[in-house]
Amino acid sequence: MATTHEPAAGTLSALLQEDRRYPPSDAFKAQANWNDPAIYQRAEADPEAFWAEQAKAIDWFKPWDRVLDWNVPEAKWFVGAQVNASYNCVDRHIKSWRRNKAAIIFEGEPGDARVLTYRDLYREVNRCAAALKRLGVKKGDRVAIYLGMVPELAIAMLACARIGAPHTVIFAGFSADSISDRVNDCGASFAITADGGWRRGSKIPLKDTMDRAMESCPTIQKVLVVNRTDDARQVPMKEGRDVWWHRALEESGAEIVEPEALDAEHPLYILYTSGTTGKPKGMLHTTGGYLVGTACSHKYVFDLKEEDVFWCTADVGWVTGHSYIVYGPLANGAACVMYEGSPDYPDKDRFWSIVEKYGVTILYTAPTAIRTFMRWGKEYPAKHDLTSLRVLGTVGEPINPEAWVWYREVIGLDRCPVVDTWWMTETGQILITPLPGITVLKPGSATFPFPGVKADVLDENGKSVPLGSGGYLVLQRPWPAMARTIWGDPERYKTQYWTRFPGNYFAGDGAKRDDEGYFWLLGRVDDVLNVAGHRIGTMEVESALVSHPAVAEAAVIGISHEVKGQALAAFATLRGGFTGDPAMVETLRNHVGEKIGAIAKPDKIFFTSELPKTRSAKIMRRLLRDIAEGKVLGDTTTLADPTVLASIKQQYEESE
Ligand code: WT7
């Protein structure tokens, strides 16, 4: 099962010596949505009643018979209820004054901007839903969406949700192979893409990549194509398959598609995430509980007010964007900024110019971005008025105290609370997090489980460790936005998450609680890496490498990286006749780019004549990590050939 990865020497002790404390200011506390710590006891006394209370924030077509059916690991939330996510994110707001409130404030990378009010969003979602229906999309059909960060992405998701067709959004950085793997795994019959997208001043050829993917996607019947980069003439449209989005929506006119009354457990979406095998897992999220969990956490973790301007900088291709750009914020009727491009285009102050331009009040970003900004220097944020900001959030990986304090002081002008939120694709919603009007913050700690959530830290044998110790993070009670299963593989869902510690959800993260019970996340304890906030499985990259004719064997490990948190290093053994020279490094990096996407290209590739293996031929990545980190080698007695190590070490040191 899981192999423990020791946190880098000194990390833990340094973290636990952190003695800075940031209590909420009196002014913040006074206005906060939740400012009474009694909320924790209230939720703990009756978690189901707590979630039922939160569920009142959602509009249901039919109320539930029971809040929860729980047969480990199968959860059904709001059993018997009927609901629609699109209705909750759009229709209900246009029945109120919010109809003219900004829903999506879009900033294109080239500098174009577009504001969609809830009324506009309603019209576009209906037009898109009508177009999908005309193309033949039916309730239950899977729709693959491969788009950059443009409003059409949110519109497409909500249109799918409206008619009960689960979407699977594929991050625009993924390769053709990654698209076809996902499309084929879930048997999607429709797809939505764009001619291209803007990134760092260039056009990303989305349609080309999609076309290559479609060569091995026999289930896809139609592809809707958004015109984003005006490459209309350059993009070939396949007769009978490809349809321009703008034409199709024009044809829809002002057609209204009534939102389907869906069972609370109707699939809302499938989102693929990396695991410990070569094959990504399609996490299935359903409707009612997911809406409750995302809307509630969004409102209380960020202390959302009606007049806030919320900006989550994640890509909608990841779960953060699903939960906190689309479903949570829109269900709450929030004004959401959506930015298409890169933080350094045209210059390194782009984020701060957006904050100033739109008066962003809540900013939610990743530690890797914060560390990048630290590197670029204070002069970039200093060019802009950031006084509109009032709450800052981070997600995706552990945040080092130094970056946390920088974020608070330089971006938050030393007055905004910073909420470090722990969760995963599988959890759907934020689960371990401060509440900004209640929690005394400690830089680097995600602090405490959200009300109603029960987490613990266990040792190897499943025993809760005493305060002050570390172990495996588990969740001990279901929560509404939890993934229900892995699409097509319920067995893997069980073994992956629910058998390591029976009755507990095994997150795959190491954690420690300090003597006051604060949770400190310590990174993954399995063969899953977190590179610049992107989750990548070592096995996926290894399979990509060995699929190249030059590679006989490969092992991939994570090495610490100042900005990205972790970077990928690969050890490869080449077949006879191939040379491990710099050209081969480039060839293999590009090959991984083709197989998975640029995010999975190893930073470093080392060529070795052999890899360290156990007698049962399992590659011992732990030893490779030790070599890469220059550590004294751990236990090597299980190695089939102990001499291999010295040789790899030497080759590694020579190539460094
Ligand atoms: C993994 C999940 C859900 C948001 C984006 C990532 C790591 C996430 C934190 C945090 C320490 C964190 C964990 C987790 N992670 N947030 N605040 N502190 N680690 O989603 O791709 O499913 O990755 O990200 O290791 O297991 P994901």
Coordinates of C-alpha atoms and ligand atoms in Angstrom, one line a residue, residues 273-274 318-320 324 364 367 394-399 419-430 432 444 446 473 507-510 520-525 528-530 533-536, ligand 1:
T273 CA -7.4 12.9 -11.3
S274 CA -4.1 11.1 -10.9
W318 CA -9.3 21.2 -12.0
V319 CA -11.7 20.7 -9.2
T320 CA -10.9 24.0 -7.6
Y324 CA -15.1 27.6 -6.5
Y364 CA -8.1 32.4 -3.8
P367 CA 1.1 28.5 -2.9
T394 CA -4.7 29.3 -0.7
V395 CA -5.1 25.7 -1.9
G396 CA -3.4 22.9 -3.6
E397 CA -0.3 22.1 -1.5
P398 CA 1.2 22.9 1.8
I399 CA 2.1 26.5 2.1
V419 CA -7.3 30.9 4.8
D420 CA -5.2 27.8 3.9
T421 CA -7.8 25.3 2.7
W422 CA -7.2 21.6 2.4
W423 CA -9.3 19.4 0.2
M424 CA -9.0 17.2 -2.9
T425 CA -10.7 16.3 -6.2
E426 CA -12.3 13.5 -4.3
T427 CA -13.7 15.6 -1.5
G428 CA -15.4 18.1 -3.8
Q429 CA -15.4 20.8 -1.1
I430 CA -13.0 22.4 1.4
I432 CA -9.8 21.5 6.7
G444 CA 1.4 27.2 7.4
A446 CA -4.8 24.6 7.5
L473 CA -4.9 12.0 7.5
A507 CA -6.7 10.9 1.9
G508 CA -3.2 9.9 1.0
D509 CA -1.8 12.9 2.9
G510 CA 0.6 12.9 5.8
W520 CA -0.4 20.7 9.5
L521 CA -0.5 19.0 6.1
L522 CA 2.8 17.4 5.2
G523 CA 2.3 16.3 1.6
R524 CA 1.4 13.0 -0.1
V525 CA 2.4 9.7 1.4
V528 CA 1.3 10.9 -6.2
L529 CA 3.2 14.2 -6.7
N530 CA 2.1 17.7 -6.5
G533 CA -0.4 22.5 -7.5
H534 CA -1.0 20.0 -10.2
R535 CA -1.5 16.4 -9.2
I536 CA 0.6 13.9 -11.2
Ligands
WT7_1 C1 -4.0 17.0 -2.9 C2 -5.2 17.0 -3.7 C3 -8.5 20.5 -4.1 C4 -7.7 21.6 -4.5 C5 -6.6 21.4 -5.5 C6 -5.9 20.1 -5.4 C7 -2.8 18.6 -1.7 C8 -4.6 20.4 -1.4 C9 -3.8 21.5 0.3 C10 -3.5 22.3 1.4 C11 -1.7 20.9 1.9 C12 -3.0 20.4 0.1 C13 -3.0 17.4 -0.9 C14 -4.2 16.7 -1.5 N1 -3.5 19.8 -1.0 N2 -4.8 21.5 -0.6 N3 -4.2 23.4 1.7 N4 -2.4 22.0 2.2 N5 -1.9 20.1 0.8 O1 -6.7 19.0 -5.7 O2 -5.4 17.8 -7.4 O3 -7.1 16.6 -6.0 O4 -4.9 17.3 -5.1 O5 -3.5 18.4 -2.9 O6 -1.8 16.6 -1.0 O7 -4.2 15.3 -1.3 P1 -6.1 17.6 -6.1

